[in-house]
PDB file of C-alpha atoms in Angstrom:
ATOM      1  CA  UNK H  19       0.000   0.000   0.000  1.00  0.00           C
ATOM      2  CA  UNK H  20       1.080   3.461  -1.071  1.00  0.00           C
ATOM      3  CA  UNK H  21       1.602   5.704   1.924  1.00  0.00           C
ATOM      4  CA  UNK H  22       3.196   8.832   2.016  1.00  0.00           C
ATOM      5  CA  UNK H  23       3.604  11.130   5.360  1.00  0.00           C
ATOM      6  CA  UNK H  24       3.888  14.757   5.471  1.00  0.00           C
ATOM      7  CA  UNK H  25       5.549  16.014   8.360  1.00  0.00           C
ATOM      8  CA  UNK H  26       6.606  19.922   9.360  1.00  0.00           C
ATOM      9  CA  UNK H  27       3.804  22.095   8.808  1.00  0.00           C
ATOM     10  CA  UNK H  28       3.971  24.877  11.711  1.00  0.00           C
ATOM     11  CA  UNK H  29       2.907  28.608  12.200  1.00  0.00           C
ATOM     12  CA  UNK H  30       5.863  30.866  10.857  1.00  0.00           C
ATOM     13  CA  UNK H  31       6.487  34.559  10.770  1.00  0.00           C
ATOM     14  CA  UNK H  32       6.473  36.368   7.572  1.00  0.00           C
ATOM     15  CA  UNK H  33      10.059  36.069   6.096  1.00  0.00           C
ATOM     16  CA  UNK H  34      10.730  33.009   7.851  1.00  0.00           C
ATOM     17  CA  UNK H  35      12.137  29.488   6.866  1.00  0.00           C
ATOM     18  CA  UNK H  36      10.601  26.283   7.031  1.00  0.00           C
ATOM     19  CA  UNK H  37      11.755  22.672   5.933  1.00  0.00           C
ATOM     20  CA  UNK H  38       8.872  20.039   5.209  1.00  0.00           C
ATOM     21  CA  UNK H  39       9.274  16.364   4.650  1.00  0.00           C
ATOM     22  CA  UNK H  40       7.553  13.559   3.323  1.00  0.00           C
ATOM     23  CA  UNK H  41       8.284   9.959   4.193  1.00  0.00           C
ATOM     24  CA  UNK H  42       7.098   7.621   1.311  1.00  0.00           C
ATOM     25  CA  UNK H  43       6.502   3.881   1.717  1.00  0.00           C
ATOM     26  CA  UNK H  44       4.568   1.055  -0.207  1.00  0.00           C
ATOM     27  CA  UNK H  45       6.523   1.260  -3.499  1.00  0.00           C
ATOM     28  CA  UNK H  46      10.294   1.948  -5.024  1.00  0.00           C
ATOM     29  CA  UNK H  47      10.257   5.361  -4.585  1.00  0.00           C
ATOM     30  CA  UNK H  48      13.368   5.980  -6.710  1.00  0.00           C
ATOM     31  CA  UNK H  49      11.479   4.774  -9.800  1.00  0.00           C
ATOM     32  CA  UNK H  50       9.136   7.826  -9.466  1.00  0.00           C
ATOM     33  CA  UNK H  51       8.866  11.059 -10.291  1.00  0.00           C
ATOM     34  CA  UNK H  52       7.299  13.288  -7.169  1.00  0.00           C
ATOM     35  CA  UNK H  53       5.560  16.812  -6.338  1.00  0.00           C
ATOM     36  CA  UNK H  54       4.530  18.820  -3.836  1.00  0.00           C
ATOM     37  CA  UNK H  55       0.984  20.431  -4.407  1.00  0.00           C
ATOM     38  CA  UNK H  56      -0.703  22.966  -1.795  1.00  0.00           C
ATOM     39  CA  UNK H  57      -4.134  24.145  -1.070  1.00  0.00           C
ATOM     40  CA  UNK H  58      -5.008  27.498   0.638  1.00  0.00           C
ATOM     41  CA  UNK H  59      -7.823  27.455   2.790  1.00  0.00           C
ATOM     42  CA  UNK H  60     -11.333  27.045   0.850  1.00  0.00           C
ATOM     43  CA  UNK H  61      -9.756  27.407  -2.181  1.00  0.00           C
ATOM     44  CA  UNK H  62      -8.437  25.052  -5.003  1.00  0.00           C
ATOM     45  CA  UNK H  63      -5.705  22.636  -5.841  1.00  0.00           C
ATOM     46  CA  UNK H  64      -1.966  24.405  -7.115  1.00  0.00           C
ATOM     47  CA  UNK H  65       0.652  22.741  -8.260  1.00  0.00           C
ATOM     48  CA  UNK H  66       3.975  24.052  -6.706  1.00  0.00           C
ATOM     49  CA  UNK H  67       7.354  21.900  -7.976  1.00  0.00           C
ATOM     50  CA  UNK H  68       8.582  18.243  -9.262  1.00  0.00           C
ATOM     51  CA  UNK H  69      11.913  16.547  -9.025  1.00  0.00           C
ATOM     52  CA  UNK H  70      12.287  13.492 -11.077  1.00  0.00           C
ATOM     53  CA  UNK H  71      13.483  10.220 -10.054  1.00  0.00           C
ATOM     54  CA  UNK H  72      16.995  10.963  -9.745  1.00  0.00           C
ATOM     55  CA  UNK H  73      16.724  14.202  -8.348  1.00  0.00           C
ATOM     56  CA  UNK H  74      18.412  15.540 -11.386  1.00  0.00           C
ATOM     57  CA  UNK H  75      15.578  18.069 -12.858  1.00  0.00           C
ATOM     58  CA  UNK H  76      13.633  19.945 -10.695  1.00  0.00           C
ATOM     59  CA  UNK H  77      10.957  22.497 -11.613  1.00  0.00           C
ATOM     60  CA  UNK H  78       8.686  25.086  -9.703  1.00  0.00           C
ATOM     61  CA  UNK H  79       5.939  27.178  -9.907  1.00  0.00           C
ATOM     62  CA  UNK H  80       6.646  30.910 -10.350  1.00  0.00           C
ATOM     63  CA  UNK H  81       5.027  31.717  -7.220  1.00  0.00           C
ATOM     64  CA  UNK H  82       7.433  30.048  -5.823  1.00  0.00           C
ATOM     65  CA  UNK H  83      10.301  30.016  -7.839  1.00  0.00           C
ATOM     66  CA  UNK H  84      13.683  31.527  -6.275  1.00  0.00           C
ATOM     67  CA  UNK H  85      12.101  30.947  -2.509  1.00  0.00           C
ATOM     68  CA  UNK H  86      11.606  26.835  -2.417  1.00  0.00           C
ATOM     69  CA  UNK H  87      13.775  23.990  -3.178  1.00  0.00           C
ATOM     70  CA  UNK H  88      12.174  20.550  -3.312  1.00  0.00           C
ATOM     71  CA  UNK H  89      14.659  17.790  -3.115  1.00  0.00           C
ATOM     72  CA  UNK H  90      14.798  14.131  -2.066  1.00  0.00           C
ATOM     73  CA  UNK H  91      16.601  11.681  -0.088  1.00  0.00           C
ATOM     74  CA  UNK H  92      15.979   8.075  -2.484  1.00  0.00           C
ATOM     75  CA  UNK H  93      18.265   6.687   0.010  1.00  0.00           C
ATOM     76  CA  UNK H  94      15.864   7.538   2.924  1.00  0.00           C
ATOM     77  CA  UNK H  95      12.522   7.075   1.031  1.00  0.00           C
ATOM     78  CA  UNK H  96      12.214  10.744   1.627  1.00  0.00           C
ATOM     79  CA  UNK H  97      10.675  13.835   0.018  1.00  0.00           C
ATOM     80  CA  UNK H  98      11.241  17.801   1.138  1.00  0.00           C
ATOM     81  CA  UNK H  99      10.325  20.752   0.412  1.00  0.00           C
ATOM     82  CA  UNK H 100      13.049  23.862   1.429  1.00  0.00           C
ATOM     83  CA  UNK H 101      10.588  26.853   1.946  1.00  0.00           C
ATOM     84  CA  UNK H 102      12.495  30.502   2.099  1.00  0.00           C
ATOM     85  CA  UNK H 103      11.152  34.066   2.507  1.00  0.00           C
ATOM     86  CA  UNK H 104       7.648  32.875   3.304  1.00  0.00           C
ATOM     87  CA  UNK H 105       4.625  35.085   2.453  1.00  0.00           C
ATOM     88  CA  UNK H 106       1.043  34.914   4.063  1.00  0.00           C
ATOM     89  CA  UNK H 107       0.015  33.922   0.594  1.00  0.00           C
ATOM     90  CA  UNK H 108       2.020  30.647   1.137  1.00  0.00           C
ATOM     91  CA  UNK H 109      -0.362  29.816   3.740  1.00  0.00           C
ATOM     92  CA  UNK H 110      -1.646  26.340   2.688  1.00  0.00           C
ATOM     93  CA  UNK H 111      -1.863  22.408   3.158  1.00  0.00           C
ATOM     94  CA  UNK H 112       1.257  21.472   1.307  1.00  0.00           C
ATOM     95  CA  UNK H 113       0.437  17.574  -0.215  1.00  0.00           C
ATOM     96  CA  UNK H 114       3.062  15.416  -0.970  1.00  0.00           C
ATOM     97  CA  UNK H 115       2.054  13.280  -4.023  1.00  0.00           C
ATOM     98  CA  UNK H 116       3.803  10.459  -6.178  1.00  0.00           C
ATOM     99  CA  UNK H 117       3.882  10.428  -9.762  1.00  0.00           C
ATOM    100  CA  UNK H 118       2.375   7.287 -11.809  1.00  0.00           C
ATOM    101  CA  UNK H 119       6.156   6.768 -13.317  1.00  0.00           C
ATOM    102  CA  UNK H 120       9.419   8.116 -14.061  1.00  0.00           C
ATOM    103  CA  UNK H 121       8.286  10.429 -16.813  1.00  0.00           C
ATOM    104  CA  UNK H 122       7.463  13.941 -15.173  1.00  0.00           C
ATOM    105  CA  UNK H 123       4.326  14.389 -17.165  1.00  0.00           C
ATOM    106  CA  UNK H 124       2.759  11.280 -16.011  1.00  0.00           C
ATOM    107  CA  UNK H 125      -0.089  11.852 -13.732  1.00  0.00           C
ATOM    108  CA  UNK H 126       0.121  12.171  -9.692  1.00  0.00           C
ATOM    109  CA  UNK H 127      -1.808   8.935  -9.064  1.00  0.00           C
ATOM    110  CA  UNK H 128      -1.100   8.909  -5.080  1.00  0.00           C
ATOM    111  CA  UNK H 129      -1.361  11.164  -2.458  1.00  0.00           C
ATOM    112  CA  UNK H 130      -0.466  12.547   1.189  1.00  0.00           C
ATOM    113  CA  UNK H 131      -2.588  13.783   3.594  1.00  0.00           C
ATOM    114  CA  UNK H 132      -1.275  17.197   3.661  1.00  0.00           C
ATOM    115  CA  UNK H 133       0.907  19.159   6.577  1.00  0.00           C
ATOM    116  CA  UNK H 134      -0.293  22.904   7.070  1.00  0.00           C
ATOM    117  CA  UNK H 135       1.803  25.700   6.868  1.00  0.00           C
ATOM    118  CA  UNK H 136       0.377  28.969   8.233  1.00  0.00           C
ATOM    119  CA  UNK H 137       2.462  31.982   7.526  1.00  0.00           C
ATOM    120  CA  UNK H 138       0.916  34.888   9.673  1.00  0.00           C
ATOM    121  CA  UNK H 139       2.258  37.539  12.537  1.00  0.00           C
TER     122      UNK H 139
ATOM    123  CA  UNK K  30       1.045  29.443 -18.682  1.00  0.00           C
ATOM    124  CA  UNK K  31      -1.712  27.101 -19.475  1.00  0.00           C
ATOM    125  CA  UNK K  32      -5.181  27.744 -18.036  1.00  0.00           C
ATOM    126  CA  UNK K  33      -7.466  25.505 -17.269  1.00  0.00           C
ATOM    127  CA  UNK K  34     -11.505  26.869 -17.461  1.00  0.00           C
ATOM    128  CA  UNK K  35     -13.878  23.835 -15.905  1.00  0.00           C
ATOM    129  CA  UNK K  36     -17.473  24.654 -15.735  1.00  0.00           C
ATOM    130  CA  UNK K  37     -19.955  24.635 -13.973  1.00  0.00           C
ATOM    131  CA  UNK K  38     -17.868  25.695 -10.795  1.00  0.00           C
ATOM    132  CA  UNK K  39     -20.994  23.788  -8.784  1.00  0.00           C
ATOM    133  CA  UNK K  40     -23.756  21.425  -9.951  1.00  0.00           C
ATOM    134  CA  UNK K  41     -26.890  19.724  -7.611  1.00  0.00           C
ATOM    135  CA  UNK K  42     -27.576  16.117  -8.605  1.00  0.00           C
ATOM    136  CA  UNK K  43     -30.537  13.521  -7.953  1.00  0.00           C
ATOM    137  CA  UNK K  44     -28.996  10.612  -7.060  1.00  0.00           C
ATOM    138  CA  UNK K  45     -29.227   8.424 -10.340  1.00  0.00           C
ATOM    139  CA  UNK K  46     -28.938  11.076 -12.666  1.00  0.00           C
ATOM    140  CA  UNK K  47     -25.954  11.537 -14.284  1.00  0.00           C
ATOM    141  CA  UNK K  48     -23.340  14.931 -14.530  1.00  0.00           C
ATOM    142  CA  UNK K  49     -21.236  16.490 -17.000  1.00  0.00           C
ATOM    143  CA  UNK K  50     -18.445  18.590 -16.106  1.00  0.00           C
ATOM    144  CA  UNK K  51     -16.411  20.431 -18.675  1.00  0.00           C
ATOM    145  CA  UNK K  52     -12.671  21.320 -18.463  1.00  0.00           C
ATOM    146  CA  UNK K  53     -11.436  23.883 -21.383  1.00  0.00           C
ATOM    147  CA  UNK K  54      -7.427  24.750 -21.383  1.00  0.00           C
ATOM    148  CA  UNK K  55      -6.055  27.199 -23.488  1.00  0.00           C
ATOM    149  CA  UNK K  56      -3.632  25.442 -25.331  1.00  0.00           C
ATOM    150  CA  UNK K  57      -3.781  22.092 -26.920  1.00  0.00           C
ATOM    151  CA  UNK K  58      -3.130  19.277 -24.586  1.00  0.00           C
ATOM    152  CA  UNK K  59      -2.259  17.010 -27.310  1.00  0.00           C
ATOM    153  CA  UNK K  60       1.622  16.230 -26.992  1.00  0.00           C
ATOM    154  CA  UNK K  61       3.919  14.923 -30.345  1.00  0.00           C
ATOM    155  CA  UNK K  62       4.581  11.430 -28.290  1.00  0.00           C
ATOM    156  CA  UNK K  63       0.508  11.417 -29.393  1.00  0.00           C
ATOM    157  CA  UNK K  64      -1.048  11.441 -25.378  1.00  0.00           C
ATOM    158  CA  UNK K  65      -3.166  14.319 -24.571  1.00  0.00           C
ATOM    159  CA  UNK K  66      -2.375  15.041 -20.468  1.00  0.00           C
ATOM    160  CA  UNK K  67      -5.241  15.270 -19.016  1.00  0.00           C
ATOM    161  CA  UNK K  68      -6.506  14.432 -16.040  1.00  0.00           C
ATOM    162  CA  UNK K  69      -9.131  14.492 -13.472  1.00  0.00           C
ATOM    163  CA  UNK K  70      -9.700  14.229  -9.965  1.00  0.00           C
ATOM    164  CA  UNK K  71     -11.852  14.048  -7.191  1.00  0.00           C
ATOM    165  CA  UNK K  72     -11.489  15.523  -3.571  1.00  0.00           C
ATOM    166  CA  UNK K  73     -14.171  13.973  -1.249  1.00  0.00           C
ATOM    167  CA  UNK K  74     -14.727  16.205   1.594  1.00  0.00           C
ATOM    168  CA  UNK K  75     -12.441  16.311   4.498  1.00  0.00           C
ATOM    169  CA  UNK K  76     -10.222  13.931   2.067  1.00  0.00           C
ATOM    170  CA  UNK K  77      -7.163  14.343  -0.248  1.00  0.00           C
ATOM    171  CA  UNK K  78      -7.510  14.775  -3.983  1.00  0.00           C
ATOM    172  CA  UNK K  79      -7.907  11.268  -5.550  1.00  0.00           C
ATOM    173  CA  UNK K  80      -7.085  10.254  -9.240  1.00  0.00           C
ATOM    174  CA  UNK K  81     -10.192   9.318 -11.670  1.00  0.00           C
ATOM    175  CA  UNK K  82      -9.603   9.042 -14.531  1.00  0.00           C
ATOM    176  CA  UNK K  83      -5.717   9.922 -16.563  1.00  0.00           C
ATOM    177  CA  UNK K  84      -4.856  10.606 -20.262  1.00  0.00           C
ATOM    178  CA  UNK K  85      -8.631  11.912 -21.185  1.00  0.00           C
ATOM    179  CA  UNK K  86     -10.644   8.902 -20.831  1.00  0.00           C
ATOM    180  CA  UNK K  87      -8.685   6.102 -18.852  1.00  0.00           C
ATOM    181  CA  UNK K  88     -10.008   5.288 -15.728  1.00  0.00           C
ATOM    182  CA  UNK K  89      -7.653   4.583 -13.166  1.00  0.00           C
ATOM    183  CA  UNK K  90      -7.750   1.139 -10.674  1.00  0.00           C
ATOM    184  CA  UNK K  91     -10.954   0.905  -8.616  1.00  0.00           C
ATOM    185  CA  UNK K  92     -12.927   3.578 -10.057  1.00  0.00           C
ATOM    186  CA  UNK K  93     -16.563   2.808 -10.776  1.00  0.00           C
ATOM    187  CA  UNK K  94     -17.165   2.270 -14.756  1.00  0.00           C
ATOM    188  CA  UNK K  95     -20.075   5.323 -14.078  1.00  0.00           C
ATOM    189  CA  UNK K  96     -17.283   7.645 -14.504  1.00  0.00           C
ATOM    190  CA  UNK K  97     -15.725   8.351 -17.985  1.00  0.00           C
ATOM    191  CA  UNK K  98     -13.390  10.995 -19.727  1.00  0.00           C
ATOM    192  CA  UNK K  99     -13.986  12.391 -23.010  1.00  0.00           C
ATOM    193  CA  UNK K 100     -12.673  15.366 -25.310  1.00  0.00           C
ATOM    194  CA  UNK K 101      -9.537  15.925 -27.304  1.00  0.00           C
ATOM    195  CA  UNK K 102      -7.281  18.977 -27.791  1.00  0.00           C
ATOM    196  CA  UNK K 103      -8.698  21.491 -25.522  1.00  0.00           C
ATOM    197  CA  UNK K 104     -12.427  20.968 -24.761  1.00  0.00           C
ATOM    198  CA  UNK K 105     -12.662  17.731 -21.958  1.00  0.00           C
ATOM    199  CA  UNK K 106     -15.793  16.394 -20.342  1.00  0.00           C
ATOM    200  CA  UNK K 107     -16.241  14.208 -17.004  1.00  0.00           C
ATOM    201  CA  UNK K 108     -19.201  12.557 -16.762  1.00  0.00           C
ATOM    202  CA  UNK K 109     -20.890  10.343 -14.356  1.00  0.00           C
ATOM    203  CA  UNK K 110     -23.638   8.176 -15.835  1.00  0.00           C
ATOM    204  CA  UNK K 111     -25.754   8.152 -12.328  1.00  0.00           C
ATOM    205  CA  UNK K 112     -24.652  10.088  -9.393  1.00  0.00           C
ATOM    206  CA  UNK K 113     -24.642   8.284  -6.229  1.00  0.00           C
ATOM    207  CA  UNK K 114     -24.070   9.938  -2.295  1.00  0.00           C
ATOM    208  CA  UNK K 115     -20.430   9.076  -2.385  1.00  0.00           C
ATOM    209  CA  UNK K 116     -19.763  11.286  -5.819  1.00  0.00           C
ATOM    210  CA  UNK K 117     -20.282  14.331  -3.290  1.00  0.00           C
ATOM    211  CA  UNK K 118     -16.689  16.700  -3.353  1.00  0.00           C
ATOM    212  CA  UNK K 119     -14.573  19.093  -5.526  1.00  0.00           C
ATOM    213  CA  UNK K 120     -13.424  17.511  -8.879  1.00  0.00           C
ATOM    214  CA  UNK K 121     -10.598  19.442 -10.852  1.00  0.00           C
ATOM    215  CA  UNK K 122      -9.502  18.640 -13.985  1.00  0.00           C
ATOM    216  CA  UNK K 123      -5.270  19.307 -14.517  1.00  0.00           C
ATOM    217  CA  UNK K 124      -2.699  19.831 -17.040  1.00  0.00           C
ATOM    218  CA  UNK K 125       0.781  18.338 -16.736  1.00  0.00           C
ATOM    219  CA  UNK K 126       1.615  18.975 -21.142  1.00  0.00           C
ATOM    220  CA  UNK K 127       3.286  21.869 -19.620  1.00  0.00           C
ATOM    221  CA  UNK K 128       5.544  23.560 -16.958  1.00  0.00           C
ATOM    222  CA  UNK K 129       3.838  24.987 -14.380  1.00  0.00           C
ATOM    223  CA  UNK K 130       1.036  22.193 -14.398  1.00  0.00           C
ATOM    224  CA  UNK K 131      -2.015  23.709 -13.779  1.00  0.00           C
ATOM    225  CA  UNK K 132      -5.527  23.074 -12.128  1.00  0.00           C
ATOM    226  CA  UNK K 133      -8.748  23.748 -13.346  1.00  0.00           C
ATOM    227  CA  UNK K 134     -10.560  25.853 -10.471  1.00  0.00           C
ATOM    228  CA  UNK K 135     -12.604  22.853  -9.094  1.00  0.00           C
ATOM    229  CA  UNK K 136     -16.474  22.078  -9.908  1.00  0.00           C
ATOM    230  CA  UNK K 137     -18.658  21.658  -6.248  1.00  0.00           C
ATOM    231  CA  UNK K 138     -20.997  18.375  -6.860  1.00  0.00           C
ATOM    232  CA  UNK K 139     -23.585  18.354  -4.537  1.00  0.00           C
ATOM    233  CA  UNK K 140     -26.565  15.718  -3.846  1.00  0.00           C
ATOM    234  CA  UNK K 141     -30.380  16.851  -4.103  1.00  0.00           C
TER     235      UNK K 141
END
């Protein structure tokens, strides 16, 4: 059985840093591609980075871009997400979610239960 | 960017009748390897998204056969052929043709 454990989600100040992680278990997790997709309170689904199997490409949404780093651990089954210079519009349940295969199109077939992030003073 | 327009953004259903949803993006989702990437999803109240149906009209394992994906290029449809109490939730259609993938803005299905 696919699981995958988000982990890290806290209340932050404005500017500050935050490190989330995502334990994955139930399949060869270096054979996928993963993302990390959030979802701000009462509103809709948005896609925020990838890194493929390897951890050799990884891409990000421009709302993000230049502030988070997603990287993983294929030794340790693990997943994070390196959040910088937070905004309160980052304010959000940040999913964890496994791509289908190794290609980074393929579609997110599995996912976490989400770890919240609130950014406010 | 790609956007993705689904309508109606909520529908009421009798139980046993069906639903259309429509998902329009503004490019072509139709890639040169010959897959369009398309997807859609379903987020059950309380509950994390959950994958329905991948590629346009493929249903992924263990959903019901009431659910099926139609459309090519850049006009999609969900439909379910009767609507039963556990449809209930937000279902978004999504891109992945494209850096950033993108989300439709999520259709509300509600039960009469």
């Amino acid at each position: 059985e696919v699981q995958l454990v988000e982990s890290g989600g806290v209340v932050v100040q404005p500017g500050g840093s935050l490190r989330l992680s995502c334990a994955a278990s139930g399949f060869t997790f270096d054979d996928y591609t993963m993302h990390w997709v959030r979802q701000a309170p009462g509103k809709g689904l948005e896609w925020v980075s990838l890194i493929s199997w390897d951890g050799g490409s990884t891409y990000y949404a421009d709302s993000v871009k230049g502030r988070f780093t997603i990287s993983r651990d294929n030794s340790k089954n693990s997943l994070y997400l390196q959040m910088n210079s937070l905004r309160t519009e980052d304010t959000a349940l940040y999913y964890c979610a496994k791509g289908s295969s190794v290609v980074p199109a393929a579609p997110i077939d599995y996912w976490g239960q989400g770890t919240l992030v609130t950014v406010s003073s | 960017d790609i956007v993705m327009t689904q309508t109606p953004l909520s529908l009421s259903v009798t139980p046993g009748q069906p639903a259309s949803i429509s998902c329009k993006s503004s490019q072509s989702l139709l890639h040169s390897d010959g897959k369009t990437y398309l997807y859609w999803y379903l987020q059950k109240p309380g509950q994390s998204p959950q994958l329905l149906i991948y590629e346009v009209s493929n249903r992924f394992s263990g959903v019901p056969d009431r659910f099926s994906g139609s459309g090519s290029g850049t006009d999609f449809t969900l439909k379910i052929s009767r609507v039963e109490a556990e449809d209930v939730g937000v279902y978004y259609c999504m891109q992945s043709i494209q850096l950033p993938y993108s989300f439709g803005q999520g259709t509300k299905l509600e039960i009469k």
